[in-house]
mmCIF file of C-alpha atoms in Angstrom:
data_model
loop_
_atom_site.group_PDB
_atom_site.id
_atom_site.type_symbol
_atom_site.label_atom_id
_atom_site.label_comp_id
_atom_site.label_asym_id
_atom_site.label_seq_id
_atom_site.Cartn_x
_atom_site.Cartn_y
_atom_site.Cartn_z
ATOM 1 C CA MET A 1 5.196 9.085 -35.786
ATOM 2 C CA ASP A 2 6.251 6.174 -37.998
ATOM 3 C CA TRP A 3 4.052 3.667 -36.211
ATOM 4 C CA GLU A 4 5.057 0.691 -38.336
ATOM 5 C CA ASN A 5 8.726 0.993 -37.364
ATOM 6 C CA TRP A 6 7.782 1.795 -33.765
ATOM 7 C CA LEU A 7 5.731 -1.395 -33.526
ATOM 8 C CA ARG A 8 8.488 -3.490 -35.086
ATOM 9 C CA THR A 9 10.788 -2.367 -32.279
ATOM 10 C CA ALA A 10 8.225 -2.362 -29.449
ATOM 11 C CA GLY A 11 7.045 -5.902 -30.119
ATOM 12 C CA LYS A 12 10.442 -7.570 -30.136
ATOM 13 C CA PRO A 13 10.927 -10.390 -27.614
ATOM 14 C CA PRO A 14 13.419 -10.152 -24.767
ATOM 15 C CA SER A 15 17.030 -10.752 -25.680
ATOM 16 C CA ASP A 16 18.947 -13.884 -24.780
ATOM 17 C CA SER A 17 20.747 -11.908 -22.071
ATOM 18 C CA GLU A 18 17.420 -10.925 -20.478
ATOM 19 C CA GLU A 19 16.278 -14.541 -20.456
ATOM 20 C CA ALA A 20 19.583 -15.526 -18.860
ATOM 21 C CA ARG A 21 19.022 -12.951 -16.124
ATOM 22 C CA THR A 22 15.571 -14.400 -15.454
ATOM 23 C CA ARG A 23 17.012 -17.909 -15.119
ATOM 24 C CA SER A 24 19.760 -16.607 -12.854
ATOM 25 C CA THR A 25 17.207 -14.948 -10.566
ATOM 26 C CA ARG A 26 15.186 -18.157 -10.240
ATOM 27 C CA LEU A 27 18.333 -20.140 -9.407
ATOM 28 C CA GLN A 28 19.324 -17.598 -6.744
ATOM 29 C CA ILE A 29 15.905 -17.910 -5.079
ATOM 30 C CA GLU A 30 16.061 -21.693 -5.358
ATOM 31 C CA ARG A 31 19.516 -21.759 -3.751
ATOM 32 C CA ALA A 32 18.270 -19.669 -0.811
ATOM 33 C CA LEU A 33 15.444 -22.151 -0.230
ATOM 34 C CA ASP A 34 17.724 -25.174 -0.604
ATOM 35 C CA ASN A 35 20.085 -23.731 2.014
ATOM 36 C CA HIS A 36 17.332 -23.398 4.629
ATOM 37 C CA GLU A 37 17.227 -26.499 6.826
ATOM 38 C CA PRO A 38 13.446 -26.502 7.620
ATOM 39 C CA LEU A 39 12.667 -26.695 3.876
ATOM 40 C CA ARG A 40 14.966 -29.611 3.127
ATOM 41 C CA GLY A 41 13.011 -32.700 2.176
ATOM 42 C CA ARG A 42 9.802 -30.725 1.726
ATOM 43 C CA ALA A 43 7.804 -31.361 -1.443
ATOM 44 C CA TYR A 44 7.813 -28.053 -3.301
ATOM 45 C CA ARG A 45 8.576 -26.787 -6.778
ATOM 46 C CA VAL A 46 10.186 -23.478 -7.817
ATOM 47 C CA TYR A 47 9.330 -21.981 -11.200
ATOM 48 C CA VAL A 48 9.024 -18.650 -12.979
ATOM 49 C CA LYS A 49 5.521 -17.554 -13.920
ATOM 50 C CA GLY A 50 3.922 -14.395 -15.320
ATOM 51 C CA SER A 51 5.235 -12.333 -18.219
ATOM 52 C CA HIS A 52 8.804 -13.633 -17.952
ATOM 53 C CA ALA A 53 7.607 -17.231 -18.262
ATOM 54 C CA ASN A 54 5.235 -16.339 -21.099
ATOM 55 C CA ASN A 55 7.764 -14.304 -23.074
ATOM 56 C CA THR A 56 5.638 -11.159 -22.913
ATOM 57 C CA ASN A 57 7.777 -9.044 -20.583
ATOM 58 C CA VAL A 58 8.887 -5.701 -21.967
ATOM 59 C CA ARG A 59 11.124 -4.158 -19.319
ATOM 60 C CA LEU A 60 14.637 -5.357 -18.572
ATOM 61 C CA ASN A 61 14.290 -4.762 -14.821
ATOM 62 C CA TYR A 62 10.667 -5.834 -14.513
ATOM 63 C CA ASP A 63 10.054 -7.995 -11.439
ATOM 64 C CA VAL A 64 10.330 -11.743 -11.954
ATOM 65 C CA ASP A 65 7.445 -13.711 -10.437
ATOM 66 C CA VAL A 66 8.926 -16.823 -8.834
ATOM 67 C CA ALA A 67 6.395 -19.360 -7.555
ATOM 68 C CA VAL A 68 7.318 -21.615 -4.641
ATOM 69 C CA GLU A 69 4.558 -24.202 -4.871
ATOM 70 C CA TYR A 70 3.974 -26.776 -2.140
ATOM 71 C CA HIS A 71 3.108 -30.299 -3.335
ATOM 72 C CA GLY A 72 2.805 -32.176 -0.029
ATOM 73 C CA TYR A 73 -0.963 -31.930 -0.479
ATOM 74 C CA PHE A 74 -3.281 -30.116 -2.873
ATOM 75 C CA TYR A 75 -6.509 -28.161 -2.752
ATOM 76 C CA SER A 76 -9.391 -29.129 -5.006
ATOM 77 C CA GLU A 77 -12.841 -28.148 -6.178
ATOM 78 C CA MET A 78 -15.560 -29.975 -8.083
ATOM 79 C CA SER A 79 -17.474 -28.007 -10.677
ATOM 80 C CA PHE A 80 -20.065 -30.812 -10.824
ATOM 81 C CA GLU A 81 -21.995 -32.966 -8.403
ATOM 82 C CA LEU A 82 -20.724 -36.451 -7.561
ATOM 83 C CA GLU A 83 -24.284 -37.389 -6.564
ATOM 84 C CA GLY A 84 -23.308 -38.529 -3.084
ATOM 85 C CA LYS A 85 -20.307 -40.542 -4.247
ATOM 86 C CA ASP A 86 -16.962 -40.276 -2.516
ATOM 87 C CA HIS A 87 -14.433 -37.732 -3.807
ATOM 88 C CA SER A 88 -11.846 -40.492 -3.952
ATOM 89 C CA LEU A 89 -13.409 -41.376 -7.316
ATOM 90 C CA VAL A 90 -11.400 -38.501 -8.767
ATOM 91 C CA GLY A 91 -8.346 -39.098 -6.602
ATOM 92 C CA VAL A 92 -9.190 -36.658 -3.805
ATOM 93 C CA VAL A 93 -8.581 -37.978 -0.298
ATOM 94 C CA ASP A 94 -7.848 -36.326 3.039
ATOM 95 C CA SER A 95 -4.205 -35.441 3.615
ATOM 96 C CA SER A 96 -2.281 -36.443 6.729
ATOM 97 C CA ASP A 97 0.374 -33.787 6.086
ATOM 98 C CA GLN A 98 0.539 -31.508 9.141
ATOM 99 C CA TYR A 99 2.737 -28.841 7.494
ATOM 100 C CA THR A 100 0.592 -25.713 7.560
ATOM 101 C CA ARG A 101 0.378 -22.804 5.153
ATOM 102 C CA THR A 102 1.663 -20.493 7.874
ATOM 103 C CA GLN A 103 4.700 -22.706 8.433
ATOM 104 C CA PHE A 104 5.474 -22.831 4.713
ATOM 105 C CA LYS A 105 5.217 -19.049 4.374
ATOM 106 C CA ASN A 106 7.385 -18.505 7.445
ATOM 107 C CA ASP A 107 10.024 -20.937 6.214
ATOM 108 C CA ILE A 108 10.198 -19.160 2.856
ATOM 109 C CA TRP A 109 10.505 -15.801 4.618
ATOM 110 C CA GLU A 110 13.288 -17.055 6.854
ATOM 111 C CA ALA A 111 15.098 -18.610 3.891
ATOM 112 C CA LEU A 112 15.000 -15.354 1.917
ATOM 113 C CA THR A 113 15.976 -13.059 4.773
ATOM 114 C CA GLY A 114 18.703 -15.474 5.847
ATOM 115 C CA GLU A 115 20.193 -15.455 2.359
ATOM 116 C CA PHE A 116 19.680 -11.844 1.306
ATOM 117 C CA GLY A 117 19.234 -9.950 4.594
ATOM 118 C CA GLU A 118 16.069 -8.615 6.219
ATOM 119 C CA SER A 119 16.489 -5.170 4.675
ATOM 120 C CA ALA A 120 16.380 -6.726 1.188
ATOM 121 C CA VAL A 121 13.061 -8.556 1.585
ATOM 122 C CA THR A 122 9.619 -6.972 1.922
ATOM 123 C CA ALA A 123 6.423 -8.869 2.729
ATOM 124 C CA GLY A 124 3.377 -8.060 0.606
ATOM 125 C CA LYS A 125 -0.135 -9.492 0.696
ATOM 126 C CA ILE A 126 0.756 -12.294 -1.707
ATOM 127 C CA ALA A 127 4.504 -12.249 -2.330
ATOM 128 C CA TYR A 128 7.841 -11.548 -0.704
ATOM 129 C CA ARG A 129 9.729 -9.001 -2.770
ATOM 130 C CA VAL A 130 13.487 -9.382 -2.984
ATOM 131 C CA ARG A 131 14.997 -6.143 -4.179
ATOM 132 C CA GLU A 132 17.427 -5.811 -7.045
ATOM 133 C CA LYS A 133 21.197 -6.099 -6.400
ATOM 134 C CA GLN A 134 20.502 -9.002 -4.061
ATOM 135 C CA THR A 135 19.303 -11.063 -7.006
ATOM 136 C CA THR A 136 20.036 -10.563 -10.716
ATOM 137 C CA LEU A 137 16.564 -9.065 -11.186
ATOM 138 C CA PRO A 138 14.080 -7.949 -8.514
ATOM 139 C CA ALA A 139 11.875 -10.906 -7.643
ATOM 140 C CA ASP A 140 8.391 -11.408 -6.262
ATOM 141 C CA VAL A 141 8.511 -14.771 -4.503
ATOM 142 C CA VAL A 142 4.993 -16.231 -4.270
ATOM 143 C CA PRO A 143 4.200 -19.007 -1.767
ATOM 144 C CA CYS A 144 1.465 -21.144 -3.310
ATOM 145 C CA TRP A 145 -0.100 -24.593 -3.252
ATOM 146 C CA GLU A 146 -1.066 -27.072 -5.913
ATOM 147 C CA TYR A 147 -4.739 -26.843 -6.878
ATOM 148 C CA ARG A 148 -6.887 -29.151 -8.975
ATOM 149 C CA ARG A 149 -10.275 -28.455 -10.506
ATOM 150 C CA TYR A 150 -12.467 -31.307 -11.668
ATOM 151 C CA ASP A 151 -15.021 -30.690 -14.415
ATOM 152 C CA GLY A 152 -16.644 -34.104 -14.719
ATOM 153 C CA PHE A 153 -15.698 -37.333 -16.460
ATOM 154 C CA GLN A 154 -14.720 -38.208 -20.007
ATOM 155 C CA ASN A 155 -14.389 -41.822 -21.140
ATOM 156 C CA GLY A 156 -14.539 -42.849 -17.500
ATOM 157 C CA GLN A 157 -11.640 -40.601 -16.483
ATOM 158 C CA PRO A 158 -11.921 -37.392 -14.436
ATOM 159 C CA ILE A 159 -11.403 -34.129 -16.316
ATOM 160 C CA GLU A 160 -8.690 -32.536 -14.202
ATOM 161 C CA HIS A 161 -7.150 -29.062 -14.523
ATOM 162 C CA VAL A 162 -4.015 -28.545 -12.437
ATOM 163 C CA GLY A 163 -3.344 -25.023 -11.243
ATOM 164 C CA SER A 164 -2.004 -23.042 -8.334
ATOM 165 C CA ARG A 165 -3.627 -21.322 -5.371
ATOM 166 C CA VAL A 166 -2.306 -18.430 -3.299
ATOM 167 C CA TYR A 167 -3.571 -17.310 0.100
ATOM 168 C CA PRO A 168 -3.170 -13.535 0.581
ATOM 169 C CA SER A 169 -2.438 -12.278 4.084
ATOM 170 C CA SER A 170 -5.709 -10.313 3.869
ATOM 171 C CA GLY A 171 -7.687 -13.563 3.709
ATOM 172 C CA GLY A 172 -9.387 -15.708 1.091
ATOM 173 C CA TRP A 173 -7.566 -17.195 -1.866
ATOM 174 C CA LYS A 174 -6.822 -16.650 -5.542
ATOM 175 C CA THR A 175 -6.559 -19.405 -8.112
ATOM 176 C CA ASN A 176 -4.760 -19.478 -11.439
ATOM 177 C CA PHE A 177 -3.430 -21.990 -13.927
ATOM 178 C CA PRO A 178 0.055 -20.800 -14.921
ATOM 179 C CA ARG A 179 1.139 -23.931 -16.796
ATOM 180 C CA ILE A 180 -2.097 -24.111 -18.791
ATOM 181 C CA GLN A 181 -1.771 -20.375 -19.473
ATOM 182 C CA GLN A 182 1.703 -20.956 -20.847
ATOM 183 C CA GLN A 183 0.537 -23.815 -23.069
ATOM 184 C CA LYS A 184 -2.445 -21.846 -24.413
ATOM 185 C CA GLY A 185 -0.269 -18.797 -25.061
ATOM 186 C CA VAL A 186 2.233 -20.841 -27.038
ATOM 187 C CA ALA A 187 -0.581 -22.393 -29.105
ATOM 188 C CA LYS A 188 -2.089 -18.950 -29.807
ATOM 189 C CA ASN A 189 1.294 -17.603 -30.806
ATOM 190 C CA ILE A 190 1.845 -20.444 -33.278
ATOM 191 C CA ALA A 191 -1.690 -20.086 -34.684
ATOM 192 C CA THR A 192 -1.095 -16.378 -35.352
ATOM 193 C CA GLY A 193 2.316 -16.712 -36.975
ATOM 194 C CA ARG A 194 3.975 -15.544 -33.743
ATOM 195 C CA ARG A 195 2.103 -12.250 -33.895
ATOM 196 C CA TYR A 196 0.085 -12.736 -30.674
ATOM 197 C CA LYS A 197 2.941 -12.226 -28.222
ATOM 198 C CA PHE A 198 4.404 -9.551 -30.474
ATOM 199 C CA ALA A 199 1.132 -7.619 -30.171
ATOM 200 C CA VAL A 200 1.014 -8.111 -26.375
ATOM 201 C CA ARG A 201 4.489 -6.638 -25.917
ATOM 202 C CA ALA A 202 3.755 -3.734 -28.266
ATOM 203 C CA LEU A 203 0.456 -2.939 -26.523
ATOM 204 C CA LYS A 204 2.161 -2.909 -23.134
ATOM 205 C CA LYS A 205 4.754 -0.429 -24.383
ATOM 206 C CA LEU A 206 2.050 1.663 -26.035
ATOM 207 C CA GLN A 207 0.243 1.963 -22.692
ATOM 208 C CA THR A 208 3.462 3.077 -21.020
ATOM 209 C CA GLN A 209 3.750 5.823 -23.620
ATOM 210 C CA LEU A 210 0.137 6.890 -23.067
ATOM 211 C CA VAL A 211 0.697 7.168 -19.296
ATOM 212 C CA VAL A 212 3.910 9.173 -19.776
ATOM 213 C CA GLU A 213 2.043 11.574 -22.057
ATOM 214 C CA GLY A 214 -0.822 11.914 -19.585
ATOM 215 C CA LYS A 215 -3.434 10.312 -21.816
ATOM 216 C CA LEU A 216 -4.027 7.356 -19.487
ATOM 217 C CA ASP A 217 -3.985 7.464 -15.705
ATOM 218 C CA SER A 218 -2.385 4.037 -15.462
ATOM 219 C CA GLU A 219 -1.527 0.967 -17.470
ATOM 220 C CA LEU A 220 -3.650 -2.150 -17.374
ATOM 221 C CA SER A 221 -1.937 -4.980 -15.537
ATOM 222 C CA SER A 222 0.422 -7.089 -17.594
ATOM 223 C CA TYR A 223 -1.815 -10.135 -17.181
ATOM 224 C CA PHE A 224 -4.987 -8.242 -18.128
ATOM 225 C CA THR A 225 -3.354 -6.927 -21.302
ATOM 226 C CA GLU A 226 -2.191 -10.411 -22.225
ATOM 227 C CA SER A 227 -5.676 -11.810 -21.667
ATOM 228 C CA LEU A 228 -7.358 -9.109 -23.756
ATOM 229 C CA VAL A 229 -5.113 -9.767 -26.749
ATOM 230 C CA PHE A 230 -5.556 -13.523 -26.296
ATOM 231 C CA ASN A 231 -9.316 -13.122 -26.834
ATOM 232 C CA VAL A 232 -8.847 -11.259 -30.101
ATOM 233 C CA SER A 233 -9.625 -13.612 -32.992
ATOM 234 C CA ASP A 234 -6.695 -15.319 -34.724
ATOM 235 C CA ASP A 235 -7.551 -13.735 -38.071
ATOM 236 C CA ALA A 236 -6.769 -10.290 -36.604
ATOM 237 C CA PHE A 237 -3.087 -11.161 -36.903
ATOM 238 C CA GLY A 238 -0.820 -11.852 -39.845
ATOM 239 C CA HIS A 239 -1.407 -8.749 -41.971
ATOM 240 C CA SER A 240 1.466 -7.586 -44.131
ATOM 241 C CA ALA A 241 1.962 -4.673 -41.733
ATOM 242 C CA TYR A 242 2.169 -4.765 -37.930
ATOM 243 C CA LEU A 243 0.137 -1.549 -37.895
ATOM 244 C CA ALA A 244 -2.816 -3.365 -39.451
ATOM 245 C CA ASP A 245 -2.579 -6.043 -36.770
ATOM 246 C CA MET A 246 -2.624 -3.446 -33.984
ATOM 247 C CA ARG A 247 -5.540 -1.637 -35.576
ATOM 248 C CA GLU A 248 -7.582 -4.834 -35.567
ATOM 249 C CA VAL A 249 -6.523 -5.737 -32.004
ATOM 250 C CA LEU A 250 -7.653 -2.354 -30.695
ATOM 251 C CA ARG A 251 -10.838 -2.433 -32.782
ATOM 252 C CA GLN A 252 -11.896 -5.790 -31.352
ATOM 253 C CA ILE A 253 -11.066 -4.853 -27.765
ATOM 254 C CA PHE A 254 -13.024 -1.587 -28.148
ATOM 255 C CA ASN A 255 -16.057 -3.140 -29.849
ATOM 256 C CA GLU A 256 -16.285 -6.252 -27.702
ATOM 257 C CA THR A 257 -16.170 -4.255 -24.463
ATOM 258 C CA LEU A 258 -19.124 -2.055 -25.387
ATOM 259 C CA PRO A 259 -21.972 -2.686 -22.908
ATOM 260 C CA SER A 260 -24.087 -4.331 -25.606
ATOM 261 C CA GLU A 261 -21.423 -6.672 -26.911
ATOM 262 C CA THR A 262 -20.127 -10.143 -26.148
ATOM 263 C CA ALA A 263 -16.933 -9.750 -24.138
ATOM 264 C CA SER A 264 -18.734 -11.319 -21.194
ATOM 265 C CA SER A 265 -17.696 -14.607 -22.799
ATOM 266 C CA TRP A 266 -14.009 -13.647 -22.908
ATOM 267 C CA THR A 267 -11.780 -15.761 -20.706
ATOM 268 C CA HIS A 268 -8.409 -15.714 -19.025
ATOM 269 C CA VAL A 269 -5.598 -17.047 -21.209
ATOM 270 C CA HIS A 270 -5.938 -20.479 -19.584
ATOM 271 C CA GLY A 271 -9.592 -20.553 -20.679
ATOM 272 C CA LEU A 272 -10.964 -21.813 -17.357
ATOM 273 C CA MET A 273 -12.454 -18.614 -15.898
ATOM 274 C CA TYR A 274 -14.320 -15.675 -17.384
ATOM 275 C CA LEU A 275 -12.152 -12.582 -17.639
ATOM 276 C CA PHE A 276 -14.663 -9.956 -16.557
ATOM 277 C CA HIS A 277 -15.951 -11.958 -13.583
ATOM 278 C CA ASP A 278 -12.674 -11.696 -11.699
ATOM 279 C CA GLY A 279 -11.952 -8.058 -10.890
ATOM 280 C CA PHE A 280 -11.039 -6.927 -14.396
ATOM 281 C CA THR A 281 -13.493 -4.441 -15.916
ATOM 282 C CA ARG A 282 -14.813 -3.835 -19.403
ATOM 283 C CA ARG A 283 -14.633 -0.111 -18.728
ATOM 284 C CA ASP A 284 -10.865 -0.123 -18.193
ATOM 285 C CA ALA A 285 -10.259 -2.208 -21.307
ATOM 286 C CA HIS A 286 -12.623 -0.061 -23.374
ATOM 287 C CA ARG A 287 -11.001 3.171 -22.205
ATOM 288 C CA MET A 288 -7.495 1.899 -22.983
ATOM 289 C CA ALA A 289 -8.481 0.789 -26.500
ATOM 290 C CA ASP A 290 -10.249 4.087 -27.201
ATOM 291 C CA VAL A 291 -7.288 6.223 -26.097
ATOM 292 C CA ALA A 292 -4.751 4.033 -27.921
ATOM 293 C CA TRP A 293 -6.828 4.057 -31.126
ATOM 294 C CA LYS A 294 -6.993 7.856 -31.182
ATOM 295 C CA HIS A 295 -3.329 8.207 -30.198
ATOM 296 C CA MET A 296 -2.263 6.122 -33.194
ATOM 297 C CA GLY A 297 -4.463 8.139 -35.549
ATOM 298 C CA PHE A 298 -6.773 5.333 -36.637
ATOM 299 C CA GLU A 299 -10.098 6.207 -38.196
#
């Protein structure tokens, strides 16, 4: 295997036509929502998130994650004590908006099925999936709500991180920071001479190959892979050969996920939560890096 040439191809970004198809899919979802009377005048925002938004997608027909984020009110958390003071000090007050999460989810469902047909839309725990041929690309439409985390004060102003919260049908909630993730990913890509996202795409395709050949049971999630590469040090990138970059990426992931090492400090791409405290495991990352290292013939 000529791994250098393979990596040069595997790491290429999506074409302009693929990006156009992503935009078209978002606009089709947005049109369906706009056409639904109960949603007119509601404060919500529609945007693409995930690998398509972060320019790390590798498959032409890979599902587009389309967030439909309600802004009529927001959820918040304080990571510090206000010492008995009112939360209004950081701009948090009770909302009088009576529009419930259930109503918002139902209105999105009715908008999608009304536009594309009930047979084209499937309800999952988090998202409504609109199958391909109804939209330009298959789409996972995610009802979510604005979320803000406050981490104290700086120069008299609250330290505020704006994210998004989803409420799965199984209960509880999940929080992420897609816009901060996008900003951090862009900064990392610039700092590494645009090698960071190149390595993410190549590693995703490498995992697909390992699964096809029976060397891995399954691929790591797209987001997990992106987060692992994000935590690799910037000086791992920018070698004269892409192969040297990948060798160093796999070496760091392998070494830092040993039980005795320091990956417990690794974070999500947005930098606001620890990576291995949120359902992702060192063992899975370590196994992937080990198998990929041997598959590529590194010593």
